[in-house]
Amino acid sequence: MALGFLTFSAWAQTPAGVPSLDEMAGDWLPMKDVANPPDVNNFHDMLLVNRDLTSFFCNPEDWLWAWGDGKFHFGYPPVTLTIAGKEYPAAECRWYPYRALRRNTNCAGFAVQTDTRMINEQRAVLVRIQIANPAATKTNVELILSVSGSLQADGITVLNTSQRPGFVTVISPATKPDAVTNDNGIIHWRWNLSLSAGGSNEVEFVAGDGHTENAPKVRAEVMHWSANFSKEFDGSKQCWEQRWTDAFTPGNDHFSGSLPVLVTDNTALKRNYYMGVITMLELERTQFPVSPRSFITNGERPPGTQYYWDASMQSSVWALLEPVGMKATLRRWLVQNIRSGTTINLLQTNGFDSTVYNHINGYAFNACNIFQTTFDYLRVTGDLAFLDEKLEDGQTVLQRMDEMATDWKTLVHHDSSLADYGENQNLLECAPAYVGRVASCNAQNILMMREDAALQELKDNAAHARELRDEAEELLPSVLSLYKPGDGVWYGLHNDGQRVELRHCVDYIYVGNALTSDLTPDVRREMTDFVKRELLMRDWMRAMSLKDTAAAISDRPDHGPMGAYDGWPALTVSTMWRLGFPDEAFDFYCRTAEVTREGPFAQAREFYGPRRNQYDAPVRIAERDGCMKECISGAAFANVVISTFFGFAPSLDGKSLLSDPHTPRPFTGKLLNLSTRGKRFTISAGASGVDCFQE
């Protein structure tokens, strides 16, 4: 048994065994190969750097990405850079958790690198420009920054009210320019820099925004940040380091829980686990009233947007890291109409849709995602008293769980016992044949009824528990009848009675997860062979097989054949492990670490270039078709390590913590300081399985 001890310096020191933030950075990548450039998050907002060296997209309180024209919004007026009279693009870029770097090593013979950061929880952007002289002789160069707006009384600061109505932006150089000119509303700041042989120099600026009526306050803040640029610039990293430390420190001052420290010699396993956590922290927001520590789905969407489906994929790590905030959020989830909508707004603390729909009007997976996330919260925290708490609609949590588990019954047609889960917009959106009575959601109905039965037994409702289990057994043959023997895939039953073959990862994930013990060894093997043969590539996977009948017209990166939503690989790995193929599951999980050299987990990664159909096709973060940067589903890469690889799966009664302790692990490692139910544990993994010790 090995115990982990945390040590701290005067500032945040990374816990022993946890990589530093700089170790988690991406690689320098050619900008021409990047579809979605690096971003920066500050626990309130997000910015995305542009393809030049200095401008960026940041649009607080609104969409950063527009569905209408498929472009990003310049919420702030662009600040452009010219070197010796010419503007240069960013040739390379690099992502860090707390900053985005861009560079071009040949700008009129000079090397230019820019570092873009945000001040923690402030609407403030800091940009540092470094220009270096690689020559063996001293030289001079003119550097100009230009931005639209009106010059203020100090003759330097620029105020802009035209970029977006109702908002004001203030931009100020932290490095005093040698000259300032106004060219019909375009302000130019000029510096004449003398660079020694091999020497460099820096120029810096600050941008902040707010509502128009708060212009004096915004200006005063920008002036303060400008006067203290280095302190604020360094403080951006220090804040992130503190948040990173807090995430792995039991009893920390920020989160209501903490995550275990993974110690292993397997660099790919380590990389994916910690990148999953970083993805989660990138999407933490502290300004919403539902909970002071919330996790949004993407930074590009309107503030407070949280999709049930995406957030469900972080259920165990969410319950470990932030149980208080998770419970507050679940109280909002549980009163929502599971047949309507796809999201909740974390800005709203009450209200719900009470309409009675006779069909699915939102996402088909709402019921199972809300149910399973709540079930995982109960298992991990042991907060069984939550079941008796009253919700906003007057129901107890237990009553609502029971309602969700049996809601499917009124979606059944006369010709089958399977529930009808609607059309494209209710399911995978871009897979035209994936409609109607699909195996995935119907299998989840069986799982929900079985888990609901376990909850009912806890509350001494034995008769209802038996009824639920009997109904699950009655539904099981109908779901299994959708399987295509020998091929490893599932049919969907359309409303015209046609059975349509579906070659998609979603059936593998959600049927395999729900019916593990009901599938024969042959079916498990055939299902996994299909995934290995048609979906798993060298570094990533295809959500849909190239052999699916809809493949030619389903090219969206997240659910089509040319890429996958970032949650799918992690969930596929978890199901593969559960079905009895841990070696193959772990091997694929480790191979996907290659994609993190671009940065954290996103909404989708796509195969691109002339070899996009090949096994070794290059992979990148997608942007087209509304795919975004960090997505909370990426936390599933941390979730699967804890819940699947180490088998942390507490029973409702707390009598057991591990799901399969005697299954040999294809890796060695330890989870230290895993805090749950008021106790702290170490889980050790190796060839003989896993052992759990109370610290």
XYZ file of C-alpha atoms in Angstrom, residues 84-693:
610
model
C 8.117 46.852 -41.147
C 4.927 47.918 -42.891
C 3.473 44.446 -43.544
C 0.937 42.260 -41.750
C 1.909 38.602 -41.318
C -0.173 35.506 -40.572
C 0.458 33.132 -37.701
C 2.448 30.280 -39.221
C 2.198 28.085 -36.111
C 0.100 27.905 -32.960
C 0.251 26.139 -29.623
C -2.378 25.544 -26.912
C -1.727 25.774 -23.167
C -4.373 25.488 -20.431
C -3.941 29.166 -19.540
C -2.758 30.768 -22.799
C -2.599 30.504 -26.587
C 0.651 31.049 -28.482
C 1.107 32.069 -32.116
C 4.312 32.656 -34.022
C 5.868 33.410 -37.366
C 9.642 33.094 -37.550
C 9.989 35.108 -40.745
C 8.335 38.516 -40.431
C 10.579 40.741 -42.548
C 13.480 38.693 -41.192
C 12.289 38.880 -37.591
C 10.743 36.156 -35.411
C 7.472 37.171 -33.766
C 5.637 35.252 -31.056
C 2.461 36.367 -29.283
C 1.047 35.126 -25.983
C -2.706 35.674 -25.373
C -4.239 35.270 -21.911
C -7.329 36.295 -19.940
C -7.533 37.616 -16.392
C -9.299 35.194 -14.098
C -13.090 35.806 -14.014
C -12.712 39.243 -15.638
C -13.637 40.475 -19.094
C -10.036 41.244 -19.844
C -7.643 40.047 -22.555
C -3.870 40.422 -22.288
C -1.570 40.087 -25.297
C 2.231 40.108 -25.179
C 4.124 40.459 -28.479
C 7.748 39.402 -28.563
C 9.883 40.280 -31.569
C 13.355 38.778 -31.917
C 16.273 39.617 -34.170
C 18.023 36.412 -35.320
C 20.659 38.346 -37.244
C 24.270 38.734 -36.132
C 24.013 42.537 -36.296
C 21.980 45.138 -34.470
C 18.949 46.430 -36.365
C 15.879 48.638 -36.013
C 12.272 47.770 -36.869
C 8.937 49.578 -36.839
C 6.064 47.744 -35.146
C 2.475 49.031 -35.462
C -0.713 47.937 -33.724
C -3.992 49.174 -35.231
C -7.559 49.130 -33.898
C -10.817 50.899 -34.696
C -12.371 53.323 -32.225
C -12.076 56.792 -30.803
C -8.892 58.131 -29.221
C -9.375 59.158 -25.608
C -8.154 62.241 -23.738
C -4.858 60.613 -22.749
C -3.944 60.413 -26.436
C -3.311 56.648 -26.255
C -6.352 54.681 -25.081
C -9.007 53.653 -27.611
C -12.724 53.277 -26.899
C -15.001 51.394 -29.300
C -18.815 51.354 -29.180
C -19.494 50.262 -32.769
C -18.201 46.682 -32.697
C -21.412 45.382 -31.147
C -24.462 47.411 -30.081
C -24.888 47.998 -26.375
C -21.290 47.196 -25.493
C -18.118 49.194 -25.133
C -14.559 47.942 -25.587
C -11.492 49.733 -24.239
C -8.040 48.885 -25.606
C -4.803 50.261 -24.248
C -1.132 49.472 -24.843
C 0.744 48.570 -21.692
C 3.952 49.539 -23.483
C 3.869 53.264 -24.244
C 4.046 53.829 -28.018
C 6.509 56.203 -29.646
C 3.719 57.723 -31.720
C -0.075 57.584 -32.047
C -2.045 58.531 -35.168
C -5.739 58.572 -36.046
C -6.554 57.490 -39.593
C -10.317 58.080 -39.978
C -11.222 56.095 -36.889
C -8.390 53.585 -37.123
C -5.902 54.260 -34.343
C -2.280 53.277 -34.983
C 0.223 52.818 -32.148
C 3.832 52.891 -33.409
C 7.018 51.663 -31.798
C 10.520 52.051 -33.245
C 12.414 49.176 -31.685
C 16.166 48.722 -31.595
C 17.108 45.055 -31.449
C 20.624 43.886 -30.657
C 22.150 40.909 -32.462
C 20.189 37.886 -31.267
C 18.163 40.194 -29.023
C 14.421 40.684 -28.538
C 11.890 43.194 -27.275
C 8.269 43.131 -26.151
C 5.110 45.174 -26.695
C 1.921 44.519 -24.744
C -1.729 45.577 -24.797
C -4.923 45.063 -22.788
C -8.550 44.890 -23.971
C -11.656 44.892 -21.788
C -15.371 45.241 -22.406
C -18.719 45.811 -20.717
C -22.124 47.368 -21.195
C -22.123 50.844 -22.715
C -23.488 52.480 -19.563
C -20.475 51.096 -17.665
C -17.892 52.684 -19.976
C -16.133 54.680 -17.185
C -15.771 51.526 -15.092
C -14.437 49.508 -18.056
C -11.931 52.243 -18.866
C -10.719 52.450 -15.245
C -10.265 48.674 -15.105
C -8.318 48.575 -18.367
C -6.079 51.393 -17.156
C -5.407 49.460 -13.942
C -4.651 46.225 -15.780
C -2.430 48.069 -18.232
C -0.437 49.690 -15.425
C 0.002 46.274 -13.773
C 0.374 44.199 -16.923
C 3.126 41.804 -15.781
C 1.375 41.083 -12.493
C -1.933 40.343 -14.222
C -0.220 38.397 -17.002
C 1.606 36.137 -14.544
C -1.509 35.983 -12.390
C -3.412 34.259 -15.193
C -1.097 31.277 -14.939
C -1.005 31.387 -11.146
C -4.791 31.257 -10.951
C -4.869 28.237 -13.254
C -2.142 26.555 -11.208
C -4.176 27.076 -8.044
C -7.318 25.666 -9.657
C -5.298 22.693 -10.959
C -3.900 22.041 -7.483
C -7.333 22.384 -5.876
C -8.792 19.763 -8.213
C -6.525 17.075 -6.678
C -6.442 18.283 -3.065
C -8.940 16.859 -0.558
C -10.381 19.660 1.569
C -9.297 22.395 -0.861
C -10.736 25.902 -0.627
C -12.492 25.915 -4.000
C -14.227 22.660 -4.954
C -16.575 20.764 -2.629
C -14.671 17.556 -3.472
C -11.522 16.468 -5.262
C -10.227 14.015 -7.845
C -7.724 11.216 -7.262
C -4.099 11.521 -8.333
C -3.176 8.978 -10.995
C 0.346 7.592 -10.641
C 1.508 5.363 -13.497
C 4.454 4.792 -15.796
C 2.129 4.612 -18.800
C 2.524 8.038 -20.388
C -0.494 7.712 -22.709
C -2.812 6.679 -19.869
C -1.527 9.555 -17.772
C -1.860 12.056 -20.618
C -5.483 11.183 -21.383
C -6.565 11.106 -17.748
C -5.186 14.520 -16.907
C -6.315 16.008 -20.224
C -9.833 14.838 -19.397
C -9.640 16.766 -16.121
C -8.228 19.857 -17.835
C -11.088 19.739 -20.338
C -13.496 19.797 -17.420
C -11.730 22.746 -15.767
C -11.638 24.686 -19.039
C -15.434 24.595 -18.939
C -15.878 25.475 -15.277
C -17.896 28.663 -14.764
C -18.291 30.433 -11.444
C -20.860 33.151 -12.255
C -24.104 31.175 -12.536
C -26.770 31.149 -9.801
C -27.610 27.438 -10.054
C -24.214 26.699 -8.501
C -21.067 28.794 -7.977
C -19.099 25.935 -9.557
C -20.792 24.764 -12.757
C -19.626 23.065 -15.948
C -20.974 24.262 -19.279
C -20.983 22.216 -22.484
C -18.923 24.515 -24.744
C -17.545 28.041 -24.450
C -18.856 29.099 -27.859
C -22.515 28.801 -26.854
C -24.610 31.374 -24.945
C -23.634 31.650 -21.260
C -24.959 28.888 -19.031
C -25.752 26.358 -21.777
C -25.504 22.818 -20.456
C -26.548 19.776 -22.506
C -27.728 16.794 -20.474
C -26.195 14.289 -22.878
C -22.707 15.802 -22.866
C -22.651 16.436 -19.109
C -23.785 12.885 -18.344
C -20.453 11.583 -19.625
C -18.594 13.142 -16.673
C -20.924 11.719 -14.003
C -18.367 10.042 -11.716
C -15.688 12.738 -11.922
C -18.381 15.380 -11.438
C -19.646 13.644 -8.301
C -16.100 13.334 -6.951
C -14.913 16.854 -7.768
C -18.014 18.963 -7.187
C -20.788 17.042 -5.411
C -22.458 20.169 -4.003
C -22.718 21.850 -7.388
C -23.750 18.598 -9.056
C -26.618 18.105 -6.616
C -27.838 21.660 -7.141
C -27.708 21.139 -10.907
C -29.505 17.789 -10.710
C -32.361 19.463 -8.872
C -32.826 21.552 -12.025
C -32.379 18.587 -14.368
C -34.893 16.402 -12.552
C -37.840 18.781 -12.934
C -37.344 19.258 -16.659
C -39.613 17.653 -19.231
C -37.620 14.701 -20.522
C -39.558 14.730 -23.795
C -38.703 18.335 -24.663
C -35.516 20.291 -25.054
C -31.877 19.343 -24.978
C -30.339 21.718 -22.438
C -30.824 23.735 -19.303
C -29.723 27.310 -18.777
C -27.563 27.668 -15.659
C -28.650 31.305 -15.406
C -32.155 30.123 -14.446
C -32.868 28.779 -10.978
C -36.507 27.758 -11.457
C -39.129 26.888 -14.029
C -39.818 23.908 -16.266
C -41.947 22.778 -19.188
C -45.071 20.994 -17.890
C -46.544 20.229 -21.309
C -47.642 16.635 -21.838
C -46.213 15.456 -25.163
C -47.326 12.248 -26.869
C -43.970 11.933 -28.629
C -40.318 12.836 -28.181
C -39.997 16.572 -28.749
C -36.338 16.973 -27.692
C -33.418 14.582 -27.393
C -34.405 10.933 -27.097
C -31.565 10.276 -24.637
C -32.766 12.849 -22.075
C -34.453 10.281 -19.845
C -31.576 7.811 -19.591
C -28.934 10.563 -19.290
C -30.698 12.405 -16.462
C -31.550 9.126 -14.720
C -28.056 7.649 -14.994
C -26.277 10.845 -13.939
C -28.478 11.059 -10.833
C -27.925 7.360 -10.130
C -24.154 7.840 -10.341
C -24.357 10.825 -7.988
C -26.167 8.642 -5.439
C -23.633 5.797 -5.784
C -20.512 7.945 -5.576
C -21.601 10.308 -2.789
C -23.813 7.955 -0.784
C -26.304 10.808 -0.427
C -29.340 8.516 -0.367
C -31.308 11.111 1.603
C -31.536 12.955 -1.724
C -34.126 10.391 -2.813
C -36.615 11.769 -0.277
C -36.036 15.446 -1.036
C -38.858 17.384 -2.697
C -38.229 19.001 -6.075
C -39.697 22.199 -7.456
C -42.621 20.295 -9.001
C -43.563 18.704 -5.649
C -42.254 15.233 -6.473
C -39.529 13.504 -4.514
C -36.359 12.543 -6.341
C -37.338 8.869 -6.013
C -40.726 9.531 -7.604
C -39.088 11.368 -10.470
C -36.545 8.583 -11.007
C -39.383 6.064 -11.166
C -41.273 8.243 -13.632
C -38.250 8.518 -15.947
C -37.562 4.773 -15.834
C -41.092 3.951 -17.000
C -41.808 6.887 -19.303
C -41.096 4.750 -22.380
C -44.344 2.811 -22.005
C -46.462 5.508 -23.651
C -44.136 5.657 -26.670
C -44.985 2.105 -27.758
C -46.951 1.320 -30.956
C -49.447 -1.529 -31.311
C -47.162 -3.711 -33.442
C -44.199 -3.930 -31.037
C -43.284 -3.479 -27.382
C -40.412 -1.154 -28.357
C -40.615 2.600 -27.719
C -40.485 5.029 -30.641
C -37.770 7.651 -30.117
C -38.595 9.970 -32.965
C -36.811 11.405 -35.939
C -33.318 12.644 -36.835
C -33.538 15.786 -34.726
C -34.333 13.638 -31.676
C -31.424 11.238 -32.100
C -28.176 11.636 -34.054
C -29.397 14.498 -36.300
C -27.150 13.605 -39.241
C -27.839 9.845 -39.500
C -31.059 9.665 -41.539
C -31.761 5.979 -40.888
C -31.183 6.231 -37.128
C -34.827 6.939 -36.229
C -37.845 5.303 -34.647
C -37.454 2.231 -32.483
C -33.705 2.006 -31.973
C -31.879 -0.535 -29.832
C -29.821 1.989 -27.837
C -32.644 3.855 -26.080
C -34.774 0.747 -25.635
C -31.870 -1.097 -24.002
C -31.435 1.852 -21.666
C -35.090 1.451 -20.638
C -34.234 -2.010 -19.365
C -31.233 -0.671 -17.441
C -33.253 2.174 -15.917
C -35.991 -0.178 -14.714
C -33.422 -2.490 -13.122
C -31.648 0.377 -11.390
C -34.974 1.896 -10.356
C -35.804 -1.464 -8.794
C -32.627 -1.231 -6.709
C -33.681 2.237 -5.530
C -37.160 1.018 -4.668
C -35.739 -1.818 -2.587
C -33.690 0.688 -0.610
C -36.980 2.346 0.308
C -38.676 -0.977 1.160
C -40.855 -0.903 -1.958
C -40.217 -4.582 -2.714
C -43.419 -5.170 -4.674
C -42.745 -2.302 -7.057
C -39.122 -3.447 -7.429
C -40.346 -6.898 -8.549
C -42.770 -5.292 -10.980
C -39.963 -3.219 -12.524
C -37.688 -6.230 -12.916
C -40.480 -8.265 -14.486
C -41.175 -5.489 -16.997
C -37.478 -5.301 -17.834
C -37.426 -9.041 -18.533
C -40.525 -8.747 -20.714
C -38.939 -5.994 -22.815
C -35.568 -7.747 -23.164
C -36.481 -10.214 -25.991
C -37.847 -7.376 -28.148
C -34.597 -5.431 -27.828
C -32.453 -8.491 -28.495
C -34.542 -9.237 -31.596
C -33.017 -6.134 -33.211
C -29.570 -7.754 -33.274
C -28.124 -8.903 -36.608
C -26.449 -12.257 -35.842
C -22.915 -12.746 -37.063
C -22.394 -9.085 -38.012
C -22.204 -7.350 -34.613
C -24.653 -4.550 -35.483
C -28.243 -3.696 -34.643
C -31.346 -2.915 -36.649
C -33.691 -0.025 -36.135
C -37.420 -0.634 -36.526
C -38.972 2.143 -38.587
C -42.603 3.094 -38.267
C -43.399 1.586 -41.674
C -42.355 -1.794 -40.274
C -39.003 -1.868 -42.072
C -35.944 -3.141 -40.196
C -32.930 -0.992 -41.141
C -29.338 -1.974 -40.444
C -27.444 0.634 -38.384
C -23.641 0.526 -38.295
C -22.988 3.145 -35.612
C -21.082 3.279 -32.337
C -24.121 4.492 -30.386
C -25.775 1.054 -30.397
C -22.529 -0.590 -29.333
C -22.117 1.884 -26.462
C -25.650 2.057 -25.092
C -26.764 -1.532 -25.699
C -23.451 -2.954 -24.515
C -23.515 -0.782 -21.417
C -27.134 -1.614 -20.536
C -27.294 -5.321 -21.369
C -23.792 -6.584 -20.606
C -24.979 -9.617 -18.660
C -27.779 -10.382 -21.164
C -25.557 -10.707 -24.235
C -24.097 -14.096 -25.104
C -20.313 -14.425 -25.454
C -20.750 -14.733 -29.227
C -22.774 -11.535 -29.439
C -20.256 -9.644 -27.303
C -17.423 -10.811 -29.533
C -19.278 -10.024 -32.756
C -20.211 -6.545 -31.536
C -16.624 -5.817 -30.559
C -15.271 -7.252 -33.806
C -17.535 -4.848 -35.709
C -16.165 -1.886 -33.764
C -12.545 -2.984 -34.209
C -13.050 -3.771 -37.901
C -15.069 -0.748 -39.034
C -14.807 2.026 -36.439
C -11.440 2.036 -34.663
C -8.626 3.761 -36.522
C -5.001 4.233 -35.524
C -5.436 7.374 -33.403
C -9.211 7.944 -33.303
C -12.480 6.351 -34.418
C -15.336 6.742 -36.844
C -18.724 7.254 -35.214
C -20.387 5.658 -38.224
C -18.963 2.887 -40.364
C -18.024 3.693 -43.935
C -20.240 0.693 -44.778
C -23.360 2.260 -43.287
C -25.941 2.984 -45.978
C -26.019 6.638 -44.888
C -22.228 7.133 -44.807
C -22.069 9.001 -48.115
C -24.529 11.674 -46.908
C -23.597 11.835 -43.207
C -20.342 13.745 -43.157
C -20.761 15.669 -39.887
C -17.558 15.182 -37.853
C -19.210 14.192 -34.558
C -21.636 11.462 -35.655
C -20.652 10.595 -39.238
C -17.969 8.357 -40.760
C -15.234 11.011 -41.029
C -14.646 11.496 -37.338
C -16.265 11.156 -33.938
C -17.697 13.194 -31.123
C -14.986 13.226 -28.466
C -17.143 11.372 -25.955
C -17.579 8.342 -28.214
C -14.029 6.903 -27.968
C -14.068 6.971 -24.166
C -17.547 5.425 -23.960
C -16.608 2.841 -26.582
C -13.573 1.883 -24.492
C -15.738 1.530 -21.386
C -18.219 -0.740 -23.165
C -15.473 -2.823 -24.772
C -13.962 -3.394 -21.336
C -17.357 -4.349 -19.857
C -17.999 -6.808 -22.684
C -14.829 -8.689 -21.793
C -12.092 -7.194 -23.973
C -9.957 -5.096 -21.588
C -6.696 -5.439 -23.509
C -8.196 -4.164 -26.765
C -10.055 -1.411 -24.939
C -6.971 -0.196 -23.130
C -4.810 -0.351 -26.245
C -7.209 1.864 -28.192
C -7.573 4.297 -25.276
C -3.824 4.780 -25.165
C -3.582 5.249 -28.927
C -5.971 8.203 -28.750
C -3.496 10.160 -26.597
C -1.858 11.175 -29.874
C -4.706 13.609 -30.593
C -4.031 15.604 -27.411
C -0.878 17.095 -28.887
C -3.302 19.611 -30.406
C -4.970 20.341 -27.085
C -7.820 19.206 -24.844
C -10.825 17.137 -25.822
C -13.301 18.986 -28.002
C -16.756 18.435 -29.468
C -15.398 16.379 -32.339
C -12.246 15.364 -34.114
C -12.197 14.719 -37.825
C -10.113 12.789 -40.303
C -8.838 15.078 -43.047
C -6.736 15.157 -46.189
C -6.484 12.721 -49.094
C -6.032 9.751 -46.713
C -9.125 10.463 -44.623
C -10.595 7.045 -45.512
C -7.487 5.190 -44.371
C -6.690 3.515 -41.050
C -3.834 5.948 -40.355
C -5.679 9.108 -41.471
C -4.500 12.321 -39.788
C -6.822 13.713 -37.099
C -7.589 17.248 -35.917
C -10.136 19.172 -33.858
C -13.074 19.895 -36.160
C -14.773 23.249 -36.700
C -17.159 22.720 -39.586
C -20.864 22.002 -39.068
C -20.908 23.752 -35.717
C -18.272 21.635 -33.988
C -16.623 23.538 -31.172
C -13.556 23.539 -28.950
C -13.589 21.988 -25.466
C -16.664 19.860 -24.808
C -17.549 18.583 -21.354
C -17.921 15.085 -22.829
C -14.115 15.040 -22.948
C -14.145 14.539 -19.181
C -15.206 10.985 -20.055
C -11.514 10.281 -20.706
C -10.917 10.818 -16.978
C -14.188 9.151 -16.038
C -13.291 5.887 -17.784
C -9.953 5.657 -15.969
C -11.593 5.898 -12.550
C -14.800 3.958 -13.190
C -13.651 1.353 -15.723
C -9.889 0.813 -15.620
C -9.693 1.025 -11.819
C -13.244 -0.300 -11.426
C -14.448 2.367 -9.006
C -18.198 1.641 -8.982
C -19.644 1.975 -5.462
C -22.774 0.029 -4.670
C -25.763 2.031 -3.475
C -25.374 0.655 0.037
C -21.647 1.449 0.089
C -20.667 -2.130 0.934
C -18.448 -2.418 -2.141
C -16.430 0.128 -4.096
C -15.036 -1.951 -6.971
C -16.905 -3.563 -9.858
C -14.451 -6.257 -10.986
C -11.475 -6.462 -8.594
C -10.194 -9.793 -9.936
C -9.987 -8.803 -13.615
C -6.283 -8.432 -14.536
C -5.341 -4.918 -15.613
C -3.235 -4.339 -18.755
C -1.375 -1.599 -16.864
C -0.003 -0.844 -13.426
C -0.792 2.254 -11.450
C -2.445 3.806 -8.410
C -5.244 6.227 -7.717
C -4.273 8.172 -4.617
C -6.532 10.293 -2.430
C -9.802 9.087 -3.896
C -12.247 10.713 -1.485
C -15.782 9.363 -1.340
C -18.460 8.965 1.329
C -16.301 10.830 3.841
C -13.332 8.480 3.504
C -10.119 8.476 1.486
C -8.885 5.472 -0.474
C -5.998 4.258 -2.610
C -6.728 1.868 -5.472
C -3.804 -0.130 -6.853
C -4.022 -1.829 -10.258
C -1.911 -4.563 -11.790
C -1.864 -7.981 -13.407
C -3.780 -9.553 -10.524
C -6.595 -6.984 -10.581
C -7.242 -4.066 -8.244
C -7.006 -3.641 -4.490
C -8.628 -0.833 -2.519
C -7.172 0.458 0.763
